[in-house]
Structures are given as structure tokens and as C-alpha cells.
Tab-separated table of C-alpha atoms in Angstrom:
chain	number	residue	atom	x	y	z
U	652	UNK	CA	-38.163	-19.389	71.981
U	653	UNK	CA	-34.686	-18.863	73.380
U	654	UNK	CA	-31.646	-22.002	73.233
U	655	UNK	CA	-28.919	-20.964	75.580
U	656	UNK	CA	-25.666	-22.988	76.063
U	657	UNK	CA	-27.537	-25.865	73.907
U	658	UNK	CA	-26.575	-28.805	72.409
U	659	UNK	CA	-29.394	-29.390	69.601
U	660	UNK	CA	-29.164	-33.079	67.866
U	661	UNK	CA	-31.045	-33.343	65.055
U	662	UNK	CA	-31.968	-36.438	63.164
U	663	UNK	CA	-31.656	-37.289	59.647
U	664	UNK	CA	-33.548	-34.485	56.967
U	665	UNK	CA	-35.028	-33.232	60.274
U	666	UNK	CA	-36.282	-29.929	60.174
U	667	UNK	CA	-38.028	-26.904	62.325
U	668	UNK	CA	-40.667	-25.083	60.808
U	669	UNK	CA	-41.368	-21.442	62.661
U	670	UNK	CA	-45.215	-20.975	63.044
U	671	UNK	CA	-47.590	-18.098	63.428
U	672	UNK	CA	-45.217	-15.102	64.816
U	673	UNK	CA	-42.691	-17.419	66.268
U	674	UNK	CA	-38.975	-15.631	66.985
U	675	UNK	CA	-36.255	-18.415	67.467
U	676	UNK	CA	-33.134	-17.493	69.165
U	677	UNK	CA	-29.689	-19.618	68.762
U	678	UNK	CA	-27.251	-18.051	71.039
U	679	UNK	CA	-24.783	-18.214	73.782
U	680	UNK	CA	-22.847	-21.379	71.765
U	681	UNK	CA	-25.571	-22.959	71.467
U	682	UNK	CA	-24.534	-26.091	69.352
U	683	UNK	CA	-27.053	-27.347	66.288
U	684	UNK	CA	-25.757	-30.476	64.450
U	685	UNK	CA	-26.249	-33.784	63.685
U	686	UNK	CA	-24.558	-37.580	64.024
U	687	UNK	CA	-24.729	-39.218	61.141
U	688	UNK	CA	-26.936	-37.977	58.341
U	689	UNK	CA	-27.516	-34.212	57.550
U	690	UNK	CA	-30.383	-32.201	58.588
U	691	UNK	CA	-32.859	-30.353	56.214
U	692	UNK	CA	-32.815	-26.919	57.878
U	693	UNK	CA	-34.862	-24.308	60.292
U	694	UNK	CA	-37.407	-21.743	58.535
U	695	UNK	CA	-38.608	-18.750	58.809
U	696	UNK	CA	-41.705	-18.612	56.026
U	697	UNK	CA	-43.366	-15.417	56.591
U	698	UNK	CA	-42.375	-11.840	57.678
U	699	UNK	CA	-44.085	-12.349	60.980
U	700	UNK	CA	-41.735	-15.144	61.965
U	701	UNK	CA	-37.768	-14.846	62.630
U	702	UNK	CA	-34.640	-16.713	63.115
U	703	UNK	CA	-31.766	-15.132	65.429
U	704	UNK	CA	-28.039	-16.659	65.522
U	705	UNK	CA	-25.711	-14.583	67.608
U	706	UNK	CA	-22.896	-14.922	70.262
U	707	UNK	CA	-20.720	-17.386	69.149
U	708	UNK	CA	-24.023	-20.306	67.843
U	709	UNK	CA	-22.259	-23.089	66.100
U	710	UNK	CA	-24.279	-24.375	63.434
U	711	UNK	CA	-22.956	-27.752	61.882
U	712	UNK	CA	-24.164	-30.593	59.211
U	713	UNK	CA	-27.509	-28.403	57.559
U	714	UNK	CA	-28.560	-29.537	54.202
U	715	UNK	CA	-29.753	-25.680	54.065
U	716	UNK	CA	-29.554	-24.737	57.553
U	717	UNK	CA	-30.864	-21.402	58.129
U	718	UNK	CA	-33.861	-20.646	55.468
U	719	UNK	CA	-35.372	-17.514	54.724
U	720	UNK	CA	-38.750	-17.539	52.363
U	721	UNK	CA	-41.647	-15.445	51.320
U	722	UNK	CA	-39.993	-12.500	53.589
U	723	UNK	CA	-39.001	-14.404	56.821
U	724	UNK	CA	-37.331	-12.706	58.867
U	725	UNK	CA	-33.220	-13.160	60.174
U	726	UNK	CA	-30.492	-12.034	62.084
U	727	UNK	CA	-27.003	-13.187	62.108
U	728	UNK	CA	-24.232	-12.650	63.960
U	729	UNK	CA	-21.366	-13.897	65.133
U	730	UNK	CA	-21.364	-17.340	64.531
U	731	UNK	CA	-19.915	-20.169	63.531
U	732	UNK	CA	-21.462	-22.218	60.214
U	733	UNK	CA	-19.854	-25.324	59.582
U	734	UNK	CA	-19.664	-28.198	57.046
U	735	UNK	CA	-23.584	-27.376	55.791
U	736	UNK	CA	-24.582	-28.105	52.065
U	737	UNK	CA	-25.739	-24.891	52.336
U	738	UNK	CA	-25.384	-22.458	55.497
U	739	UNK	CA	-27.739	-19.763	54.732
U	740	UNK	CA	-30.560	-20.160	52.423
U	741	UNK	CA	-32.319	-16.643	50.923
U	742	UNK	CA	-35.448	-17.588	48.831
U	743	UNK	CA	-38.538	-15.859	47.101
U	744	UNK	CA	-39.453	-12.487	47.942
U	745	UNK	CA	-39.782	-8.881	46.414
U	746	UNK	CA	-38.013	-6.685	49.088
U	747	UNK	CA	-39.534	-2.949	49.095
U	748	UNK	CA	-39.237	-2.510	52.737
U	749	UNK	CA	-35.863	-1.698	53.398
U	750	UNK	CA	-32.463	-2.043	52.776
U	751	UNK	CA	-31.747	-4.276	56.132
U	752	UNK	CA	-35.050	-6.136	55.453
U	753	UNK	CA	-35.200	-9.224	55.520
U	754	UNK	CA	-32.413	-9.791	57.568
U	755	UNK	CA	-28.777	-8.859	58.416
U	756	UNK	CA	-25.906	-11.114	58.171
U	757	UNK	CA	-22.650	-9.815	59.876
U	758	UNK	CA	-19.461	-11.123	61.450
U	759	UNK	CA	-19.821	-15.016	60.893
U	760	UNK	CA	-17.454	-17.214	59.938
U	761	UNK	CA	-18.770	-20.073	56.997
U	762	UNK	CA	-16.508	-22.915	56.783
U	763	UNK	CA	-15.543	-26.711	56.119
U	764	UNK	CA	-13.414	-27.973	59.016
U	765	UNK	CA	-12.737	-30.211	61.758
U	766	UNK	CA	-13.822	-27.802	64.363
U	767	UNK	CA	-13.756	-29.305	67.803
U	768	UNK	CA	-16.532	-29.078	70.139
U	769	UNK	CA	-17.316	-30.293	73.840
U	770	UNK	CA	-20.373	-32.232	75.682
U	771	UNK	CA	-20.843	-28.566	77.403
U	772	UNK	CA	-21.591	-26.001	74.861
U	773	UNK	CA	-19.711	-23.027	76.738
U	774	UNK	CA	-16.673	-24.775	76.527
U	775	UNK	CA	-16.859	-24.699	72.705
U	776	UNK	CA	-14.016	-22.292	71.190
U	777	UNK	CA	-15.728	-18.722	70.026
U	778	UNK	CA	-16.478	-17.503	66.759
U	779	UNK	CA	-13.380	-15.107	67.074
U	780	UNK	CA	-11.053	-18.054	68.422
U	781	UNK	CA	-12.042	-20.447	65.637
U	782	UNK	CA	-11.594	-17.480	62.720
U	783	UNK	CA	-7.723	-17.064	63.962
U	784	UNK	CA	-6.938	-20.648	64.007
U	785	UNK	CA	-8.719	-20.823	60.957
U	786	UNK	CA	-5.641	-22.977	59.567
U	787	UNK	CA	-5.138	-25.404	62.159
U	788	UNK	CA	-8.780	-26.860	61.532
U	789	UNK	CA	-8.219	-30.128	58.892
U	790	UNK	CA	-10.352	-29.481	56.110
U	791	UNK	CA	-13.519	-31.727	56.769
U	792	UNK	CA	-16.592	-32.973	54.477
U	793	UNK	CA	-20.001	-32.589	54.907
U	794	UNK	CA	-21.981	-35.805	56.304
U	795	UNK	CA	-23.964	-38.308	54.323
U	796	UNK	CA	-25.135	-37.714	51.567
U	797	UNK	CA	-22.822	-35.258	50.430
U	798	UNK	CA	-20.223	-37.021	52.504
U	799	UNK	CA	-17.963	-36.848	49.130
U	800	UNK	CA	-17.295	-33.209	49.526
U	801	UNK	CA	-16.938	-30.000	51.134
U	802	UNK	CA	-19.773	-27.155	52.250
U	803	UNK	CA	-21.140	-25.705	49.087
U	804	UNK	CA	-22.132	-22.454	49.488
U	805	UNK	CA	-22.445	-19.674	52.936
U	806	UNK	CA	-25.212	-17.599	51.047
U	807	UNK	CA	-27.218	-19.175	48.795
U	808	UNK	CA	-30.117	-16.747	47.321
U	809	UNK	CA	-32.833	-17.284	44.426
U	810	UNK	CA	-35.170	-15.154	43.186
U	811	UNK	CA	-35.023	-11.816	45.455
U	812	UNK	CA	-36.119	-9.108	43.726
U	813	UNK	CA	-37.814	-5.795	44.754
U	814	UNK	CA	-36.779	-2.368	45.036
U	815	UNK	CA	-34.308	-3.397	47.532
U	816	UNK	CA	-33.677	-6.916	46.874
U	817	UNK	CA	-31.548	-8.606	49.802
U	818	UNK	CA	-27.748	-7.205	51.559
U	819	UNK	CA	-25.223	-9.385	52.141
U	820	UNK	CA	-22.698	-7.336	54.690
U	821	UNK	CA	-22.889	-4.977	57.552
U	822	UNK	CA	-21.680	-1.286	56.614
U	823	UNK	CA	-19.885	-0.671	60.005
U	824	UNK	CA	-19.356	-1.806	62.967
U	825	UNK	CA	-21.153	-4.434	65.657
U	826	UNK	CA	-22.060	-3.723	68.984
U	827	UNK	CA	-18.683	-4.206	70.762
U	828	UNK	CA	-17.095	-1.988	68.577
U	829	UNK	CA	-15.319	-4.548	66.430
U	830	UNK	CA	-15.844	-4.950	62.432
U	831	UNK	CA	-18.857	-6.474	61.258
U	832	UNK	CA	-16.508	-8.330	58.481
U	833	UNK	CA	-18.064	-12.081	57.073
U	834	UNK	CA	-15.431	-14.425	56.236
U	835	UNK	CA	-16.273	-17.356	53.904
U	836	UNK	CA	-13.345	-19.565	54.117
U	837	UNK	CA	-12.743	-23.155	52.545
U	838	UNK	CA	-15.992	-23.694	50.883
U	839	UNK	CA	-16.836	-23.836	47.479
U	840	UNK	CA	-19.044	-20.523	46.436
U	841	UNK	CA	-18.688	-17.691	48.795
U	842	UNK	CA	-22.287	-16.230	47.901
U	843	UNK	CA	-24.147	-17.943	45.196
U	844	UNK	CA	-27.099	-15.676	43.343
U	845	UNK	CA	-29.543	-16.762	40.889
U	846	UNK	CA	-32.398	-14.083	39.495
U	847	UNK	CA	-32.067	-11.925	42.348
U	848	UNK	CA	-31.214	-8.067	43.313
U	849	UNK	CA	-28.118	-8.498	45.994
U	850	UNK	CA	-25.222	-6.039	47.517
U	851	UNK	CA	-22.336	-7.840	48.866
U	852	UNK	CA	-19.916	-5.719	50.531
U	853	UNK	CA	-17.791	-5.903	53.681
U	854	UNK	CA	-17.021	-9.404	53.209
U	855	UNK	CA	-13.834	-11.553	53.015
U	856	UNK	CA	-13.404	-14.660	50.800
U	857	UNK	CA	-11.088	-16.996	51.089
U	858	UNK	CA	-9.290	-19.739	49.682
U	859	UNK	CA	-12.377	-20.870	47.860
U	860	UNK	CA	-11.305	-23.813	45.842
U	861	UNK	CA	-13.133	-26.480	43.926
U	862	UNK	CA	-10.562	-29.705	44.698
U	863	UNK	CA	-9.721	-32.048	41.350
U	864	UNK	CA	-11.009	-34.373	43.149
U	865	UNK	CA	-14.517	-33.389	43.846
U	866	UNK	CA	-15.768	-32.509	40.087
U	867	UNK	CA	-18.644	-33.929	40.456
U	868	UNK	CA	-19.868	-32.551	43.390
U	869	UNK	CA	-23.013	-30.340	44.403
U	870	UNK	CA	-22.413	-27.117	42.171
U	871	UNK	CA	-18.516	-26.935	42.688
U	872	UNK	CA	-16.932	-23.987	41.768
U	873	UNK	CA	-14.179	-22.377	43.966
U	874	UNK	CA	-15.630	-18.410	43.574
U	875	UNK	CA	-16.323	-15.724	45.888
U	876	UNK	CA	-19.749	-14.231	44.477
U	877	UNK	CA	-21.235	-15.959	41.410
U	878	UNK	CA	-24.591	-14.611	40.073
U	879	UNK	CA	-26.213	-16.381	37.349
U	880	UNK	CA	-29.516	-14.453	35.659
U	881	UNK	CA	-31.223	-14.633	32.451
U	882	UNK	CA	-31.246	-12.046	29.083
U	883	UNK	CA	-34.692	-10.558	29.760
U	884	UNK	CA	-34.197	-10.589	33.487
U	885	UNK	CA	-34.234	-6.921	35.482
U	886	UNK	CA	-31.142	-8.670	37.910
U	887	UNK	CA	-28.834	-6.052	39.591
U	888	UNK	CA	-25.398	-6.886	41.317
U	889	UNK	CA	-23.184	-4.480	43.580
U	890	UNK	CA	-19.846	-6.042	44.820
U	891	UNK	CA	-18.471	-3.562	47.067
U	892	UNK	CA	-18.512	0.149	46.829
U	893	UNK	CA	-16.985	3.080	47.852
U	894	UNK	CA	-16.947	4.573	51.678
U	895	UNK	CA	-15.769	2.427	54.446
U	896	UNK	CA	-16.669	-1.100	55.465
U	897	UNK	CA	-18.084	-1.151	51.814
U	898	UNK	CA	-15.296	-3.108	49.807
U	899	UNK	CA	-14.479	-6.866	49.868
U	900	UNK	CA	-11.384	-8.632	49.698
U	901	UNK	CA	-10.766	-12.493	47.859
U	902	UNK	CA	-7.348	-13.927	48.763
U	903	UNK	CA	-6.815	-17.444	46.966
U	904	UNK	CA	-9.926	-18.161	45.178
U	905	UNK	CA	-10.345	-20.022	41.495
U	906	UNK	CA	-12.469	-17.128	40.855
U	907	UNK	CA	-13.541	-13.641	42.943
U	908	UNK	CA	-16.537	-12.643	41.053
U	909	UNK	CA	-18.506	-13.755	38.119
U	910	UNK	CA	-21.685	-12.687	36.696
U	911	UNK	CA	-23.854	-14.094	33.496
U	912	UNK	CA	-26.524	-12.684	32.195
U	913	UNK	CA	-27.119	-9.677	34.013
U	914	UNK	CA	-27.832	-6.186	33.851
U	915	UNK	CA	-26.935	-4.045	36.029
U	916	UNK	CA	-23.593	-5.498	37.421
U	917	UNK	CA	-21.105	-2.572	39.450
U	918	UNK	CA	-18.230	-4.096	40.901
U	919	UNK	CA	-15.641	-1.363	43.131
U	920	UNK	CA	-13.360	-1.176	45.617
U	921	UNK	CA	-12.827	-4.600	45.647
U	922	UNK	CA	-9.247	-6.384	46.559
U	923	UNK	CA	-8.590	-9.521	44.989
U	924	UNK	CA	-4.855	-11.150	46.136
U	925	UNK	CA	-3.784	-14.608	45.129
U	926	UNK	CA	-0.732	-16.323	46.176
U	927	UNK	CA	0.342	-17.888	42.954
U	928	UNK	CA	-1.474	-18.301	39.807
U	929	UNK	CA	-1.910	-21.609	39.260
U	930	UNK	CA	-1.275	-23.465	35.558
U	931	UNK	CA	-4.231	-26.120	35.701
U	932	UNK	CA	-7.898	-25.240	35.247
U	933	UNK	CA	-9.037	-25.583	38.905
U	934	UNK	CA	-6.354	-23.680	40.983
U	935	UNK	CA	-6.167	-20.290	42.673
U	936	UNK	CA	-6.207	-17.679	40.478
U	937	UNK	CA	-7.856	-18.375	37.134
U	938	UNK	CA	-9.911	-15.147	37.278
U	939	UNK	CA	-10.839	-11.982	38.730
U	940	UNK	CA	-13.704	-10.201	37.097
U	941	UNK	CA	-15.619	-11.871	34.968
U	942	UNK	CA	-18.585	-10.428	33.210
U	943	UNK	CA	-20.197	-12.755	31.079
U	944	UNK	CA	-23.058	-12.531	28.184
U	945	UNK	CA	-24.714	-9.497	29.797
U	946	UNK	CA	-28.422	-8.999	29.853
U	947	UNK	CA	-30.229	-6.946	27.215
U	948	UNK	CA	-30.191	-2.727	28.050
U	949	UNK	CA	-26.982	-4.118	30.833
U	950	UNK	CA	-25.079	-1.180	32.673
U	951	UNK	CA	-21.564	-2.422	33.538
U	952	UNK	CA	-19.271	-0.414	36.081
U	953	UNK	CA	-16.054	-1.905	37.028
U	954	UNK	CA	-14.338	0.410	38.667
U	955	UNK	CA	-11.275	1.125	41.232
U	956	UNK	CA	-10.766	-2.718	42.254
U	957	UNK	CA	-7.199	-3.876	42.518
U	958	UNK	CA	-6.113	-7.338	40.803
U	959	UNK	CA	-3.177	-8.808	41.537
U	960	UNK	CA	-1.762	-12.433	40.412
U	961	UNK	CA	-5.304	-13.916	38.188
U	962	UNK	CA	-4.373	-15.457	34.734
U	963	UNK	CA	-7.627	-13.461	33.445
U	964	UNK	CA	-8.091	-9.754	35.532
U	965	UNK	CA	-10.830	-8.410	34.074
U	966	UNK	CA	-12.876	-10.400	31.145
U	967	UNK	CA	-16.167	-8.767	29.676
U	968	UNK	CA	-17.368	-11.763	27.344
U	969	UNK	CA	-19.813	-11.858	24.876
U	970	UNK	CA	-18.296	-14.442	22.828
U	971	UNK	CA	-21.517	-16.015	21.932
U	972	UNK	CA	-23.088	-17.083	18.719
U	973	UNK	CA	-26.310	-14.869	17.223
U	974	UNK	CA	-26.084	-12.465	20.547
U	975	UNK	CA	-27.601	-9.389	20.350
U	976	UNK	CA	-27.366	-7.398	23.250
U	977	UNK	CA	-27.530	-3.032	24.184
U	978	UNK	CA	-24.607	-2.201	26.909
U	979	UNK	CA	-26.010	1.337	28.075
U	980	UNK	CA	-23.108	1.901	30.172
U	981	UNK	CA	-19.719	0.442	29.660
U	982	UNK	CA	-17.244	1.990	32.235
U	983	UNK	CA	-13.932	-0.162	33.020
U	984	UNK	CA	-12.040	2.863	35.059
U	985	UNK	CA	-9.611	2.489	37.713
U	986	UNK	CA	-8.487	-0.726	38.540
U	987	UNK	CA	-4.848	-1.638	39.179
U	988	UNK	CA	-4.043	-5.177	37.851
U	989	UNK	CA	-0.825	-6.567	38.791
U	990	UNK	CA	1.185	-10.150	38.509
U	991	UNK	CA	4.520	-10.711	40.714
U	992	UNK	CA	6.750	-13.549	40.974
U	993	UNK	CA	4.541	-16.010	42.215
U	994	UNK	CA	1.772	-15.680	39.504
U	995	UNK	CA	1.060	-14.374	36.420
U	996	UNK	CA	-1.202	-12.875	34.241
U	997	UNK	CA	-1.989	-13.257	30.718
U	998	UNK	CA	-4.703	-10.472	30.246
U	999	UNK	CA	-4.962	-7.222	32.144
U	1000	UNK	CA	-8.216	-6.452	30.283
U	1001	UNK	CA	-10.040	-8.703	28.202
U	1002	UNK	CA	-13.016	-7.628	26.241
U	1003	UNK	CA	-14.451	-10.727	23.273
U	1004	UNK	CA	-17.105	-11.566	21.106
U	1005	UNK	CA	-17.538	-13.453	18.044
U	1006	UNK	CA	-18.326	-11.506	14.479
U	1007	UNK	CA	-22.201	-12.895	14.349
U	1008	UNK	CA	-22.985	-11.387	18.053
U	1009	UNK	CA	-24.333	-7.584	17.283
U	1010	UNK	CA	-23.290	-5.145	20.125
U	1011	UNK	CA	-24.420	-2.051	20.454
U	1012	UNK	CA	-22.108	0.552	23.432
U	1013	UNK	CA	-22.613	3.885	23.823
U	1014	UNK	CA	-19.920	6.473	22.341
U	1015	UNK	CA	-18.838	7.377	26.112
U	1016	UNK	CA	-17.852	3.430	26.953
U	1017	UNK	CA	-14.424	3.816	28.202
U	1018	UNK	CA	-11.538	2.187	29.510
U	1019	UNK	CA	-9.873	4.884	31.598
U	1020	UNK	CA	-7.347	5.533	34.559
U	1021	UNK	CA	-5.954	1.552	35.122
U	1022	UNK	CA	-2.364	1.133	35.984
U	1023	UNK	CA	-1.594	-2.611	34.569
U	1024	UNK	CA	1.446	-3.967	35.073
U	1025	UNK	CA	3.509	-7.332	34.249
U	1026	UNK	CA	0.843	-8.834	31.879
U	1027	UNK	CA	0.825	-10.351	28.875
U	1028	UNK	CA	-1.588	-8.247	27.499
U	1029	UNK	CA	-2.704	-5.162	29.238
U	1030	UNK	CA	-5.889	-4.114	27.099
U	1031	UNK	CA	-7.142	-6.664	24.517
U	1032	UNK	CA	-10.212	-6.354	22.078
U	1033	UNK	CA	-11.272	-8.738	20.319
U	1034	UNK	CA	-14.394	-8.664	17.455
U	1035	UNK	CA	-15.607	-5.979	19.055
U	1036	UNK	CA	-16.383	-3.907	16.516
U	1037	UNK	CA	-17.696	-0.352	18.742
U	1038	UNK	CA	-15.912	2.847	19.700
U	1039	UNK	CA	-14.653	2.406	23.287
U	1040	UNK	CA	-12.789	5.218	24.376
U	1041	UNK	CA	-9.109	4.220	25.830
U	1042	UNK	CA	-6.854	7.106	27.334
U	1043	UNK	CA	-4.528	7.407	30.314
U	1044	UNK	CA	-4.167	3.977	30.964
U	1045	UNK	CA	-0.564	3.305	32.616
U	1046	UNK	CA	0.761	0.186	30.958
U	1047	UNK	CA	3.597	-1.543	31.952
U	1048	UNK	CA	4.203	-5.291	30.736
U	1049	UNK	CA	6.023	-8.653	29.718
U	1050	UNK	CA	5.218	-8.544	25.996
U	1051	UNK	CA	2.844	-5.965	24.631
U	1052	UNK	CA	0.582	-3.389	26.081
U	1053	UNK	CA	-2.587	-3.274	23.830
U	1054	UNK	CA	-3.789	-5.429	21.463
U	1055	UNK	CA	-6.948	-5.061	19.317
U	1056	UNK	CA	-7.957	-8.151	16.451
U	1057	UNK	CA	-11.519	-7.772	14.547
């Protein structure tokens, strides 16, 4: 089933369910959206069945718009999500089939604006048009009922596991020979993971933001990738790597990247840019990496990302009360963190527990090769009572360079 040059209406909580071996195509701007009320969302519920959004669809007003369970099947490109709860919706499945499997998401834009659009479809603005003039959009709430703020999340996925759990990127280039980058502007989480195996990479985020006036919205954050797991869990993150079209890049976000309890979490070749470095506790800039209360047996690789302008750079927390946890691999190697006159930062590296947690590290955890400069702190250790190894670090700051309390 093929829309062309559509305009698709949908009624309140309406929703299409794919049956038997169905393929849907949205494509050509093709325009899905509602007037009032939001819709639920279209689904693809089995591997057999599939959902394809390419050349410029504009998908507006989904409560979850494009769903993906039990395996079903996607492709999208190119296209425009706008003002949806949620615009892409990644559930329940153990992925051993394939790295691209269940579906590939490249080159869309996921958004929260005013975007205008016309009684004839093909006279809608195109996915690339709308990216450049990204600005010039007004910032726009969802409809009713979450008419009180902004789209929550582009990439919402729960409990994907498998031996290849689910991508989130393109690792090259598109058919027309242009970059396959996703760009998750104005929302409030970039890509939200719960219990899941996921690889974001070639992926921009920005100005993710969760407004002072919106704090009790749906789930408001204002960060790029958040992944949220449990102790006993087998959850594994990768945020960018190295090679081309692999890293990702967070300009003017509350916070890039933030994991809690997980295990395997490697984070590289990442860029993270703010602006300024706001004073309050909901502007840009309040963190960079955080790795919170890892999992038990947890390898943690944060490596060659550059920092620049976040009050907190790089925090590894396990400031919690009767923790226990094993950190097999501890390496923090490589990163350049960086404030300038616009922002600041108070810790370069920040690594915290409190005296009941018990930690066990390996003898080769190190803290190697960063160049940290204009911080308060560069490296600070706090309570953490385990040999970490810390050489040829290049430390230039404000008011000390490395600071160690127990």
C-alpha cells in the first residue's frame, strides 16, 4: 500500500494496524496529521509486516507515530517528524538477525515547530528546506492532550535486546550521495532507551532543552541520548565510534549523554559544543557525560570525545548508599574538555561515591591522554578508594588541576 502526494487526516487516538505481510509506504510528501486531538500511531507488529517513510513524508501530531514491535519491520528516510509525543517508537524484540534489522533510520529531521504546510502536499517545503530554516520555524506544542508542551522524544526504544539489539544512524551515505546525518532538534530527549542493546552514531542533537516552564511535562529532560537500565540487566550502549559517519555531535543541550545502570556503556568520538553554560538547573550545558550507578560486572570506555563549555564534562557516579558494584573495565582516555568565555566548567573529570558503596576496578583502570583546559577542576576523585592509573594528562586550568578527597 503506497500514499503518494497525500494528505492523511486522522482522527482523535486513531490508529493503523499493518496486517498479515502488509508493506506501507509514506512518501513523495505525503502529509499524516491530525486537527485537533493527537493520533495513537501506525504499526508494524510482526517481521512480516513493514512501515516505509521516505522522500520528504511529513509526519505531524502522533501520540507514538511510527511503532515498531515484536520485530516489525521499518525504513526511514528523509523525512520530516513533527510535534509527535513520540516520533518513532522501538519496542520488544531480541534482534539476532542483523545489524540493520529491524529497520534503518537515516537523514530525518525530528522536531517541535510551526512548520507550514499547503492543501497540495507537493507544495509542502522538503525535508532539506525545512532542516536549513530550522530557526525561522516558532517553536510549537504538541496538540491536545499534551497541548502543554513540546515533542518528547524522536526515538523512543524499550526492551531491545539480542545479539544485535537495534541501530540508530546510517554509517555512510544515502542514495543521492548526500550524508545520511539525523538531526533531533528542539525536542526534549534526542533518543530515549530503557533495557535495551542500541548504537547511536551519525546523529546530530540539538538544542534539546527542557523549558522552566514545562516541569511537569511527559518525561522532560533536555538530553541527547538517555538510557536508563537496571543492576542485573545485560544492557549495552555505543554512542559513536571511530571511522567515518560514526561520531555524533550535541550543540546546546541540558545534557548530551547519560546512562544509569548499565553495563557495557562506550561512548567515542563524540562532539559536544554548547554556547554558554548556563547558571540555573535547566539550561544548556549542565552536563556532558554522565555515567551513573553502573550495572554489576559494567565495562566503561569513554574515550576521544571532545567537551567544550558543560558545568560537569565527564561524571562517573556511584555516589549511592550500600552499592556494590565490579567495573571490569574503567578506561577514561582521550577526551579534550574545554570552557571559553561564554561558559564554564567546574569539573573536567569527575569520578564519586560515598564511603559505604564497595567498588571493585581493575589495576589497569586509567585516566590517560585528556588535554583539559580552563576548569575548575581538571581530574577529581572523590571516596573512591581503588588504584586508577593517571599519567599524561595535559592540564591546564582556573584554580587547580587534580584533586583527590577519601
Amino acid at each position: 500500500i503506497t500514499f503518494a502526494n497525500c494528505n492523511i487526516i486522522m482522527q482523535p487516538n486513531a490508529k493503523i494496524q499493518l496486517q498479515n505481510s502488509t508493506i506501507l509506504k509514506l512518501t513523495e510528501k505525503t502529509h499524516v496529521y491530525s486537527c485537533t486531538d493527537m493520533w495513537d500511531g501506525i504499526y508494524s507488529s510482526s517481521p512480516t509486516q513493514k512501515i516505509i517513510v521516505e522522500q520528504n513524508a511529513f509526519v505531524e501530531d502522533g501520540l507514538n507515530a511510527i511503532v515498531s514491535e515484536n520485530g516489525g519491520q521499518y525504513d526511514i528516510s528523509t523525512s520530516i517528524f513533527n510535534k509527535n509525543l513520540i516520533a518513532i517508537d522501538i519496542r520488544t524484540f531480541n534482534n539476532n538477525s542483523g545489524t540493520n534489522y529491524p529497520g534503518v533510520i537515516r537523514k530525518n529531521v525530528f522536531t517541535s515547530r510551526t512548520i507550514p504546510s499547503n492543501a497540495v502536499p507537493s507544495s509542502n517545503a522538503s525535508m532539506a528546506t525545512v532542516l536549513s530554516n530550522i530557526n525561522t520555524y516558532p517553536v510549537s506544542n504538541t496538540k491536545v492532550p499534551h497541548n502543554n508542551q513540546k515533542g518528547a522524544y524522536g526515538v523512543n526504544i524499550t526492551d531491545v535486546n539480542g545479539s544485535f539489539g537495534v541501530n540508530i544512524g546510517y554509517g555512510g551515505l544515502i542514495p543521492d550521495g548526500t550524508s545520511a546525518v539525523n538531526t533531533f532538534e528542539g525536542i526534549m530527549i534526542g533518543v530515549n532507551v530503557t533495557r535495551s542493546i542500541v548504537k547511536v552514531y551519525n546523529n546530530s542533537f540539538i538544542n534539546l532543552l527542557n523549558p522552566s516552564t514545562c516541569l511537569a511535562c511527559y518525561n522532560a529532560k533536555g538530553y541527547g541520548v538517555k538510557a536508563t537500565g537496571t543492576n542485573a540487566g545485560n544492557y549495552s550502549l555505543v554512542v559513536g565510534f571511530s571511522g567515518q559517519y560514526n561520531n555524533n555531535t550535541f550543540s546546546d543541550c541540558y545534557r548530551a549523554i547519560e546512562t544509569y545502570e548499565y553495563k557495557n556503556v562506550d561512548i567515542a568520538h563524540n562532539t559536544i559544543n554548547n554556547s554558554i553554560t548556563a547558571t540555573s538547573g535547566t539550561g544548556y550545558g549542565n552536563g556532558g557525560i554522565f555515567v551513573v550507578k553502573p550495572a554489576t560486572a559494567s565495562y566503561i570506555n569513554v574515550i576521544y570525545n571532545t567537551i567544550n563549555n558543560c558545568a560537569n564534562a565527564l561524571w562517573l557516579n556511584y555516589n549511592y548508599p550500600s552499592y556494590t558494584v565490579n567495573t571490569n573495565t574503567l578506561k577514561l582516555n582521550g577526551n579534550t574538555i574545554s570552557a571559553n568565555s561564554t561558559g564554564y566548567c567546574t569539573n573536567g573529570i569527575y569520578i564519586n561515591a560515598l564511603s559505604s558503596a564497595t567498588i571493585n576496578t581493575p589495576a589497569t583502570s586509567e585516566i590517560m591522554d585528556n588535554v583539559i583546559t580552563e576548569t575548575t577542576n581538571g581530574i577529581s576523585i572523590s571516596n573512591f578508594n581503588k588504584i586508577i592509573k593517571i599519567k599524561e594528562n595535559s592540564i591546564t586550568t582556573r584554580y587547580s588541576s587534580t584533586v583527590y578527597t577519601n
